[in-house]
Short mmCIF file of C-alpha atoms in Angstrom, two decimals:
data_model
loop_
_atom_site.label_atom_id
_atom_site.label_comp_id
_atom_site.label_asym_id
_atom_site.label_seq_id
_atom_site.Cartn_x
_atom_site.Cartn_y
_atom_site.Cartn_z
CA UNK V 1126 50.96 117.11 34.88
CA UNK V 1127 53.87 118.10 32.92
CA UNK V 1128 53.89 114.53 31.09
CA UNK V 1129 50.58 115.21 29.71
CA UNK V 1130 51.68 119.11 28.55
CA UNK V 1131 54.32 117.51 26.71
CA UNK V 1132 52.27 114.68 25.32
CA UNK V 1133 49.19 117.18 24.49
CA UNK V 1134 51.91 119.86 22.68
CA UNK V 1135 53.55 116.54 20.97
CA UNK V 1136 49.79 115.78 19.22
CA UNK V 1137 48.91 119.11 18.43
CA UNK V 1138 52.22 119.57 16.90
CA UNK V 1139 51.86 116.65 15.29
CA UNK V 1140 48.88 117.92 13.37
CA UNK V 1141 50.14 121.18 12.50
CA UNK V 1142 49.14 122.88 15.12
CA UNK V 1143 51.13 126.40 15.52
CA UNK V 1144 50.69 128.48 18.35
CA UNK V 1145 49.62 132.32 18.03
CA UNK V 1146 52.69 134.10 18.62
CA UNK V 1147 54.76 134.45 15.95
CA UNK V 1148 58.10 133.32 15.36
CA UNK V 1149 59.93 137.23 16.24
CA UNK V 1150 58.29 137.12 19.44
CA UNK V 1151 59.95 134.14 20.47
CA UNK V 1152 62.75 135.20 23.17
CA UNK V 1153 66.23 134.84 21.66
CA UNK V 1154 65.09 135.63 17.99
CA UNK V 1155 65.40 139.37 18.23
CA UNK V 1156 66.19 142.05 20.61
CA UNK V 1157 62.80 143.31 22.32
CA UNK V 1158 61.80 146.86 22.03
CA UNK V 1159 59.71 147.92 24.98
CA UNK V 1160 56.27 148.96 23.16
CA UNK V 1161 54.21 151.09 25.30
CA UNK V 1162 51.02 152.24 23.64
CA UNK V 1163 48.09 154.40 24.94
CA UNK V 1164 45.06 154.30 23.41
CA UNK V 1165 41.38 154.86 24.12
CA UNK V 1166 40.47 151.48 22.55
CA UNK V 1167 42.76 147.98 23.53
CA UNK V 1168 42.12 146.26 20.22
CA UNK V 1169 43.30 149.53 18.66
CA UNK V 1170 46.37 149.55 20.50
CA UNK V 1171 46.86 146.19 19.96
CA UNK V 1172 47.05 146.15 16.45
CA UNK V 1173 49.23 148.89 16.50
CA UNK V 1174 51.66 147.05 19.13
CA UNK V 1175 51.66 144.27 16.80
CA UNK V 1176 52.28 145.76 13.43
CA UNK V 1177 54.88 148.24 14.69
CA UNK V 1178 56.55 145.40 16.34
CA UNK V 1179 57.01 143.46 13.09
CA UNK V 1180 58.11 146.84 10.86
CA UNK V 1181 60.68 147.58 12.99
CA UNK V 1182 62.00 143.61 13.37
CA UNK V 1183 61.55 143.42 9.68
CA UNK V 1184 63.51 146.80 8.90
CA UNK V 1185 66.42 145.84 11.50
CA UNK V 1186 66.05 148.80 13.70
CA UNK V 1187 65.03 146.32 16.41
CA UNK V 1188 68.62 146.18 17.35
CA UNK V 1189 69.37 149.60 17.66
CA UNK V 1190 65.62 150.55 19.58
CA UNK V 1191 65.20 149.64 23.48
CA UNK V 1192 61.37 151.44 23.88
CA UNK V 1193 59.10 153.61 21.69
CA UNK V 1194 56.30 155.07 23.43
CA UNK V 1195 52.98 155.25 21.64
CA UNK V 1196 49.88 158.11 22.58
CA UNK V 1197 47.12 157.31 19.84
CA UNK V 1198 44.08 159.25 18.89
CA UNK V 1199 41.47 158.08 16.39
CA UNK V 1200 38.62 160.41 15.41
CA UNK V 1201 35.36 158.78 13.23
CA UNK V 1202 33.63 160.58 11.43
CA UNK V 1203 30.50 159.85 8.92
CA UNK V 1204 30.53 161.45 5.40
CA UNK V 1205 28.14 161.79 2.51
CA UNK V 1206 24.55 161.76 3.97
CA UNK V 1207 21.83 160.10 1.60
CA UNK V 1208 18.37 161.83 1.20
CA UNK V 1209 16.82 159.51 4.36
CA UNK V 1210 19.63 161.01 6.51
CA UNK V 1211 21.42 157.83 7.03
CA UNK V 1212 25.55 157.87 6.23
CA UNK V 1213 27.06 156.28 3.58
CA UNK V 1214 30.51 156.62 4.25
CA UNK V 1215 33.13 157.44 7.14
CA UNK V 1216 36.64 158.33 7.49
CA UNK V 1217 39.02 157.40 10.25
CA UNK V 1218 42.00 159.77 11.49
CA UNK V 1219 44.30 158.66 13.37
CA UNK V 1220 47.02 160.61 14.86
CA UNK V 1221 50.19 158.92 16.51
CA UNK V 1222 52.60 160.71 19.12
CA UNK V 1223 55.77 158.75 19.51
CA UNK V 1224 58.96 159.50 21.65
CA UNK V 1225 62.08 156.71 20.86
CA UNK V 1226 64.69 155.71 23.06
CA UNK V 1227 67.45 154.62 21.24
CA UNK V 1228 69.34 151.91 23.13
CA UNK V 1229 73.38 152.73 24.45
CA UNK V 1230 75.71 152.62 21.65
CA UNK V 1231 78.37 153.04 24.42
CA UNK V 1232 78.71 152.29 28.39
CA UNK V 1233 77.75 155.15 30.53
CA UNK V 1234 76.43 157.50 27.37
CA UNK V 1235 72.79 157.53 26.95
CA UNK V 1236 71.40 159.05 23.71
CA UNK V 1237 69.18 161.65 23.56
CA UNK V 1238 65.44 160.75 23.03
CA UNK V 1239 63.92 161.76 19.76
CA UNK V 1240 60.01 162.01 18.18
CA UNK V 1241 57.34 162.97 16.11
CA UNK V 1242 53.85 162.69 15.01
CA UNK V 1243 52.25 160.81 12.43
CA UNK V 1244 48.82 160.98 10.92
CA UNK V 1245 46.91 158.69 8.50
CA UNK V 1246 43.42 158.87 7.39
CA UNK V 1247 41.40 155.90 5.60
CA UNK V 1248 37.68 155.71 4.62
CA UNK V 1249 35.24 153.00 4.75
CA UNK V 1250 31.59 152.25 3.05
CA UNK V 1251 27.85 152.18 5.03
CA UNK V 1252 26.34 149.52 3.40
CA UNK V 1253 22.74 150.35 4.10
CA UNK V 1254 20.31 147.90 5.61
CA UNK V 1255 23.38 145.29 6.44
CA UNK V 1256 25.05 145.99 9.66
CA UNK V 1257 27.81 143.21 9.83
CA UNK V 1258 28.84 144.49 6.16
CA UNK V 1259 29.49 147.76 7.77
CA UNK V 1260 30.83 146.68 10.65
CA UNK V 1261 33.49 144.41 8.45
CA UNK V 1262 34.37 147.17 6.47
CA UNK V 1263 35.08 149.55 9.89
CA UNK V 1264 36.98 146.76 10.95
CA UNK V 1265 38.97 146.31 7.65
CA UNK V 1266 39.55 150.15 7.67
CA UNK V 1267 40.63 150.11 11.06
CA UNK V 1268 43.38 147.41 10.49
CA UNK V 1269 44.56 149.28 7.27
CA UNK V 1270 45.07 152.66 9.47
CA UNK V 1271 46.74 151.06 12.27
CA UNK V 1272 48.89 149.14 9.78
CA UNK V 1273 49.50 152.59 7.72
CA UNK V 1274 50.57 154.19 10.53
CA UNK V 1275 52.90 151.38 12.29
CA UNK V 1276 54.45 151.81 9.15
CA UNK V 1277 55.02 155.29 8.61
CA UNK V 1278 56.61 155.61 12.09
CA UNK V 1279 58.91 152.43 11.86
CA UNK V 1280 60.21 154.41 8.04
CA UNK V 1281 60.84 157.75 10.68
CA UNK V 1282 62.68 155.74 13.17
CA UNK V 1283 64.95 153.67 10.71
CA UNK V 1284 65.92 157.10 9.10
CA UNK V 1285 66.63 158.77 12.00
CA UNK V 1286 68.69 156.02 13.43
CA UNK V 1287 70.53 154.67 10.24
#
């Protein structure tokens, strides 16, 4: 069984096959900050996870992080009516509570836990009469906001622990 793993990873890798985590997940890259997000939607809080994960590797305040807690709220709401009551645009807020535990920067002291709030808005078009149009442009606004706000929290924490 484990011959054929081996042969079966051997092929794929021979055709350029990569897997789907990427390379700062892989243990003994970077330290691991303990992400805990809650969030009424998983795919939400995924994203989030995932792009807060790689600002905070990227910015180097991986090292100096052991957790950052996550309570996320997004609100829809539909804008600009036309004249057959239908929307043509929404907005998405989404507010972010975080609390950070810095990680020891000497045995026996712990430091004190520190946090904020964040908010980000970002629009997105009704296209009338096409559904998966809409739907793609939700989806792109969605990923945008999550991505908005990863970032705006990972620039809080490097300040505040630089």
């Amino acid at each position: 069984m484990i011959f054929r793993r081996t042969l079966l990873l051997a092929v794929l890798g021979a055709c350029g096959y990569r897997g789907d985590v990427p390379a700062q997940r892989v243990p003994g890259r970077a330290p691991q900050v303990g992400l805990t997000v809650a969030a009424r939607s998983e795919r939400q809080a995924q994203l989030l996870r995932d792009y807060l994960d790689a600002a905070l590797t990227s910015s180097g305040a991986a090292d100096r992080i052991a957790g950052v807690a996550l309570r996320l709220e997004v609100n829809s709401q539909q804008l600009m009516i036309r004249r057959d009551e239908t929307p043509s645009r929404g907005r998405l807020t989404a507010t972010a509570q975080y609390v950070v535990a810095p990680r020891p920067t000497a045995p026996g002291v712990e430091p004190p836990q520190f946090g904020g709030y964040v908010r980000s808005t970002e629009g997105y078009n009704f296209v009338q009469g096409e559904y998966f149009a809409t739907d793609s442009s939700r989806e792109a606004a969605e990923q945008r906001l999550m991505r908005e706000v990863a970032d705006q929290i990972a620039r809080r924490i490097v300040a505040r622990t630089f």
